[in-house]
CSV table of C-alpha atoms and ligand atoms in Angstrom, one decimal:
chain,number,residue,atom,x,y,z
A,18,MET,CA,55.4,99.1,82.9
A,19,LEU,CA,58.1,101.2,81.4
A,20,VAL,CA,59.2,100.4,77.8
A,21,ILE,CA,62.6,101.8,76.9
A,22,LEU,CA,63.3,101.6,73.2
A,23,LYS,CA,66.9,101.5,72.1
A,24,ARG,CA,68.6,101.2,68.7
A,25,ASP,CA,70.7,98.1,69.2
A,26,ASP,CA,72.4,95.6,71.5
A,27,GLU,CA,75.1,98.0,72.5
A,28,GLU,CA,72.7,100.7,73.7
A,29,ILE,CA,70.6,98.1,75.5
A,30,SER,CA,73.6,96.8,77.4
A,31,ARG,CA,74.7,100.3,78.4
A,32,GLN,CA,71.2,101.3,79.6
A,33,ALA,CA,70.7,98.0,81.5
A,34,ALA,CA,74.2,98.1,83.1
A,35,GLN,CA,73.6,101.8,84.1
A,36,LEU,CA,70.3,100.8,85.8
A,37,ILE,CA,71.9,97.8,87.6
A,38,ALA,CA,75.0,99.8,88.6
A,39,GLY,CA,72.8,102.7,90.0
A,40,THR,CA,70.8,100.2,92.0
A,41,VAL,CA,73.9,98.6,93.5
A,42,GLN,CA,75.4,102.0,94.3
A,43,ARG,CA,72.2,103.0,96.2
A,44,ASN,CA,71.9,99.6,97.9
A,45,PRO,CA,75.3,97.9,98.3
A,46,ASP,CA,73.5,94.9,99.9
A,47,LEU,CA,71.4,94.4,96.8
A,48,ARG,CA,69.8,90.9,96.2
A,49,LEU,CA,70.2,90.6,92.5
A,50,GLY,CA,68.5,88.1,90.3
A,51,LEU,CA,70.6,87.1,87.3
A,52,ALA,CA,69.9,85.7,83.8
A,53,THR,CA,72.0,84.0,81.2
A,54,GLY,CA,71.8,84.0,77.3
A,55,GLY,CA,73.3,85.9,74.5
A,56,THR,CA,71.3,89.1,75.3
A,57,MET,CA,73.1,89.3,78.7
A,58,ILE,CA,76.6,89.1,77.5
A,59,GLY,CA,76.9,92.8,76.7
A,60,VAL,CA,75.3,93.8,80.0
A,61,TYR,CA,77.9,91.7,82.0
A,62,LYS,CA,80.7,93.1,79.9
A,63,GLU,CA,79.6,96.7,80.7
A,64,LEU,CA,79.2,95.8,84.4
A,65,VAL,CA,82.7,94.3,84.5
A,66,ARG,CA,84.0,97.5,82.8
A,67,LEU,CA,82.4,99.7,85.4
A,68,HIS,CA,83.8,97.5,88.2
A,69,LYS,CA,87.3,97.6,86.8
A,70,GLN,CA,87.0,101.4,86.5
A,71,GLY,CA,86.5,101.3,90.3
A,72,THR,CA,83.0,102.7,90.3
A,73,LEU,CA,81.1,99.5,91.1
A,74,ASP,CA,81.6,97.3,94.2
A,75,PHE,CA,79.8,94.0,94.3
A,76,SER,CA,81.4,92.8,97.6
A,77,ARG,CA,78.1,92.8,99.5
A,78,VAL,CA,75.8,91.9,96.6
A,79,VAL,CA,74.0,88.6,96.8
A,80,THR,CA,73.0,86.9,93.5
A,81,PHE,CA,70.4,84.3,92.6
A,82,ASN,CA,70.4,82.9,89.0
A,83,LEU,CA,67.1,82.0,87.4
A,84,ASP,CA,67.9,78.6,86.1
A,85,GLU,CA,70.2,75.8,85.2
A,86,TYR,CA,70.1,72.8,82.9
A,87,LEU,CA,69.4,69.5,84.5
A,88,GLY,CA,72.3,67.1,84.0
A,89,LEU,CA,75.1,69.6,83.4
A,90,SER,CA,77.8,70.0,86.0
A,91,ALA,CA,79.2,73.5,86.8
A,92,THR,CA,82.2,72.9,84.6
A,93,HIS,CA,80.2,71.9,81.5
A,94,PRO,CA,80.9,74.7,78.9
A,95,GLN,CA,77.1,75.0,78.2
A,96,SER,CA,76.1,75.1,81.9
A,97,PHE,CA,74.8,78.4,83.2
A,98,HIS,CA,77.4,78.1,86.0
A,99,HIS,CA,80.1,78.2,83.4
A,100,PHE,CA,78.4,81.1,81.5
A,101,MET,CA,78.2,83.2,84.7
A,102,ARG,CA,81.8,82.5,85.7
A,103,GLU,CA,83.1,83.3,82.2
A,104,HIS,CA,81.1,86.4,81.6
A,105,PHE,CA,80.7,87.9,85.1
A,106,PHE,CA,81.8,86.2,88.3
A,107,ALA,CA,85.4,85.7,87.4
A,108,HIS,CA,85.8,89.4,86.7
A,109,VAL,CA,84.0,91.1,89.6
A,110,ASN,CA,84.3,91.0,93.4
A,111,ILE,CA,81.1,89.0,94.3
A,112,ALA,CA,81.8,86.7,97.3
A,113,ALA,CA,81.5,83.1,96.2
A,114,SER,CA,79.3,82.5,99.2
A,115,ASN,CA,76.9,85.1,98.0
A,116,ILE,CA,76.3,83.4,94.6
A,117,HIS,CA,73.3,81.1,94.1
A,118,ILE,CA,72.6,79.1,91.0
A,119,PRO,CA,70.4,76.0,90.8
A,120,ASP,CA,72.4,72.8,90.9
A,121,GLY,CA,72.0,70.9,87.6
A,122,THR,CA,73.5,67.7,89.0
A,123,ILE,CA,70.8,66.8,91.4
A,124,ARG,CA,69.3,63.3,90.7
A,125,SER,CA,66.4,63.0,93.1
A,126,ASN,CA,64.3,64.9,95.6
A,127,TYR,CA,63.8,67.7,93.1
A,128,ASP,CA,60.9,69.2,95.0
A,129,GLN,CA,62.9,69.4,98.2
A,130,TYR,CA,65.9,70.9,96.4
A,131,CYS,CA,63.7,73.5,94.7
A,132,ALA,CA,61.9,74.4,98.0
A,133,GLY,CA,65.4,74.9,99.5
A,134,TYR,CA,66.3,77.4,96.6
A,135,GLU,CA,63.1,79.3,97.4
A,136,GLU,CA,64.0,79.3,101.1
A,137,ALA,CA,67.4,80.7,100.3
A,138,ILE,CA,65.8,83.6,98.4
A,139,HIS,CA,63.4,84.2,101.2
A,140,LYS,CA,66.1,84.0,103.9
A,141,ALA,CA,68.2,86.6,102.0
A,142,GLY,CA,65.2,89.0,102.1
A,143,GLY,CA,63.8,88.4,98.6
A,144,ILE,CA,65.1,89.6,95.3
A,145,ASP,CA,65.4,93.4,94.9
A,146,LEU,CA,66.1,93.5,91.1
A,147,GLN,CA,65.5,90.6,88.7
A,148,LEU,CA,67.2,90.6,85.3
A,149,LEU,CA,65.3,88.7,82.6
A,150,GLY,CA,65.8,87.7,78.9
A,151,ILE,CA,62.9,86.3,76.9
A,152,GLY,CA,62.6,83.3,74.7
A,153,ARG,CA,61.1,83.3,71.2
A,154,ASN,CA,58.2,81.5,72.8
A,155,GLY,CA,57.8,84.1,75.5
A,156,HIS,CA,59.5,82.1,78.2
A,157,ILE,CA,61.2,83.9,81.2
A,158,GLY,CA,63.7,81.7,83.0
A,159,PHE,CA,62.8,78.3,81.7
A,160,ASN,CA,59.1,78.9,82.3
A,161,GLU,CA,57.9,77.4,79.1
A,162,PRO,CA,54.4,78.3,77.6
A,163,THR,CA,51.6,77.1,79.8
A,164,SER,CA,53.7,77.5,83.0
A,165,SER,CA,51.4,78.5,85.9
A,166,ILE,CA,51.6,82.2,86.7
A,167,GLY,CA,51.8,81.2,90.3
A,168,SER,CA,54.6,78.6,89.7
A,169,ARG,CA,57.6,78.4,92.0
A,170,THR,CA,61.2,77.0,91.5
A,171,ARG,CA,60.8,73.5,90.1
A,172,LEU,CA,61.9,70.9,87.6
A,173,LYS,CA,60.7,71.9,84.2
A,174,VAL,CA,60.6,70.0,80.8
A,175,LEU,CA,62.0,72.2,78.0
A,176,SER,CA,59.8,72.9,75.0
A,177,LYS,CA,60.6,71.9,71.4
A,178,GLU,CA,61.3,75.5,70.5
A,179,THR,CA,63.8,75.9,73.4
A,180,LEU,CA,65.5,72.6,72.5
A,181,ASP,CA,65.9,73.8,68.9
A,182,ASP,CA,67.2,77.2,70.0
A,183,ASN,CA,69.7,75.6,72.3
A,184,SER,CA,70.9,72.6,70.4
A,185,LYS,CA,73.2,74.8,68.3
A,186,PHE,CA,75.3,75.5,71.3
A,187,PHE,CA,76.1,71.8,72.0
A,188,ALA,CA,78.7,69.7,70.1
A,189,PRO,CA,77.4,67.8,67.1
A,190,GLY,CA,76.0,64.5,68.4
A,191,GLU,CA,75.9,65.7,72.0
A,192,GLU,CA,72.5,65.4,73.5
A,193,SER,CA,71.3,68.8,74.8
A,194,PRO,CA,69.5,68.8,78.2
A,195,ARG,CA,65.7,68.2,78.1
A,196,CYS,CA,64.9,69.6,81.5
A,197,ALA,CA,66.0,72.4,83.7
A,198,ILE,CA,65.6,73.7,87.3
A,199,THR,CA,64.0,77.2,87.0
A,200,MET,CA,62.6,79.8,89.3
A,201,GLY,CA,58.8,79.9,88.8
A,202,ILE,CA,56.8,82.8,87.4
A,203,GLY,CA,55.4,83.4,90.9
A,204,THR,CA,59.0,83.6,92.2
A,205,ILE,CA,59.9,86.1,89.6
A,206,LEU,CA,56.8,88.2,90.2
A,207,GLU,CA,57.9,88.6,93.9
A,208,ALA,CA,61.1,90.4,92.9
A,209,ARG,CA,60.7,94.1,93.9
A,210,LYS,CA,61.8,95.3,90.4
A,211,VAL,CA,62.1,93.4,87.1
A,212,LEU,CA,64.2,94.3,84.1
A,213,LEU,CA,63.6,92.4,80.9
A,214,LEU,CA,65.9,92.8,77.9
A,215,ALA,CA,65.2,91.7,74.3
A,216,THR,CA,67.0,92.2,71.0
A,217,GLY,CA,66.4,91.0,67.4
A,218,ALA,CA,63.5,90.4,65.2
A,219,ALA,CA,63.1,86.8,66.4
A,220,LYS,CA,61.8,88.2,69.7
A,221,ALA,CA,59.4,90.7,68.2
A,222,ALA,CA,56.3,88.5,68.4
A,223,ALA,CA,57.0,87.4,71.9
A,224,VAL,CA,57.7,91.0,73.0
A,225,ALA,CA,54.5,92.3,71.5
A,226,LYS,CA,52.4,89.6,73.1
A,227,SER,CA,54.1,90.2,76.5
A,228,ILE,CA,53.6,93.9,76.5
A,229,GLU,CA,50.4,94.4,74.6
A,230,GLY,CA,48.7,91.0,74.6
A,231,PRO,CA,46.4,89.5,77.2
A,232,VAL,CA,47.9,88.0,80.3
A,233,ALA,CA,48.1,84.3,79.5
A,234,SER,CA,50.0,81.3,80.6
A,235,ALA,CA,50.7,80.7,76.9
A,236,VAL,CA,53.1,83.6,77.0
A,237,SER,CA,54.9,83.5,80.3
A,238,ALA,CA,56.4,87.0,80.0
A,239,SER,CA,52.8,88.5,79.7
A,240,SER,CA,52.5,87.7,83.4
A,241,LEU,CA,54.8,90.7,84.0
A,242,GLN,CA,51.8,92.9,83.3
A,243,LEU,CA,50.7,91.9,86.9
A,244,HIS,CA,53.9,93.3,88.4
A,245,SER,CA,54.0,96.9,89.6
A,246,ASP,CA,57.6,97.8,88.6
A,247,VAL,CA,58.7,96.3,85.3
A,248,THR,CA,61.1,97.9,82.8
A,249,PHE,CA,61.5,96.4,79.3
A,250,ILE,CA,64.6,97.5,77.4
A,251,ILE,CA,64.2,96.5,73.7
A,252,ASP,CA,65.9,97.3,70.5
A,253,ASP,CA,64.2,98.4,67.3
A,254,ALA,CA,64.0,94.9,65.8
A,255,ALA,CA,62.5,93.4,68.9
A,256,ALA,CA,60.1,96.3,69.2
A,257,SER,CA,58.9,96.1,65.5
A,258,GLN,CA,55.5,94.5,66.3
A,259,LEU,CA,54.5,96.8,69.1
A,260,THR,CA,51.6,99.0,68.1
A,261,GLN,CA,52.2,101.8,70.8
A,262,ARG,CA,55.8,102.7,70.0
A,263,ASP,CA,55.1,106.4,69.8
A,264,TYR,CA,53.4,106.4,73.2
A,265,TYR,CA,56.4,104.5,74.7
A,266,ARG,CA,58.7,107.2,73.3
A,267,ARG,CA,56.7,110.0,74.8
A,268,VAL,CA,56.6,108.2,78.2
A,269,MET,CA,60.4,107.8,78.0
A,270,GLU,CA,60.8,111.6,77.3
A,271,MET,CA,58.5,112.4,80.2
A,272,THR,CA,60.2,109.9,82.5
A,273,ALA,CA,63.6,111.5,81.7
A,274,LEU,CA,62.1,114.8,82.7
A,275,LEU,CA,60.0,114.0,85.7
A,276,THR,CA,61.4,110.8,87.2
A,277,PRO,CA,64.9,110.3,85.8
A,278,GLU,CA,65.8,108.0,88.7
A,279,ARG,CA,63.7,105.3,86.9
A,280,LEU,CA,66.3,105.3,84.2
A,281,SER,CA,69.5,105.1,86.2
B,25,LIG,P1,68.9,84.7,74.5
B,25,LIG,O1,68.0,83.8,75.5
B,25,LIG,O2,69.3,85.9,75.3
B,25,LIG,O3,70.1,83.8,74.2
B,25,LIG,O4,68.1,85.0,73.3
B,25,LIG,C1,67.0,84.4,76.2
B,25,LIG,C2,66.1,83.4,76.8
B,25,LIG,O5,65.8,82.3,76.3
B,25,LIG,O6,65.6,83.7,78.0
């Protein structure tokens, strides 16, 4: 795994967008796995900027989002459908028919719906590049602690920590969703390349456990150690509990020298 250390959110957004843009330019038919959350806002902003500059064409790109809250319609301001439209899809030329986000309004036959989502990924040829955030509890997508490392897209009950983190985004008195539809860890591990972004001290423990701890279902992101092509891009605060920071810096320098394509 490649660990790229950056100073702050702005540098992370620029580096991640550069990596995604380079991948799209090399493969205009890219199957791109997308994530939501505060960490992603700067990345989408930068991708939109590159698109508006005329250097980035998404017309043939196919997207698959990781997850959606159960019970929220696409128009709900806290839905991930809404997030994606507001921060990205409304500003770039991705064909509506190429966008896939789990439907939060389904009421029954969850297993069948989730199998259909997996099938859509499979039919598209699999995900080439999967973008990920990380929760304070180490979740990726909504794969809460103790999710099976082999798990697939499914209905998932949200943890107390995630409910607490998310409740602030909902109106006072409004009940926040307790469940979500999420790609599984097994689904994520099948992406050809994975890019995980983390910022801020609140993520430091989860980041350290994911990169330097044992692989354990208690920390879903630690399962990425099993993947052959993972890049973490993290800021100083999120990196503060890593013990091998000097080594990661040396690897970064050598990567820039020997295999610079891994950074762009
Ligand atoms: P955040 O969410 O970017 O809003 O911190 C990340 C996550 O929970 O996956």
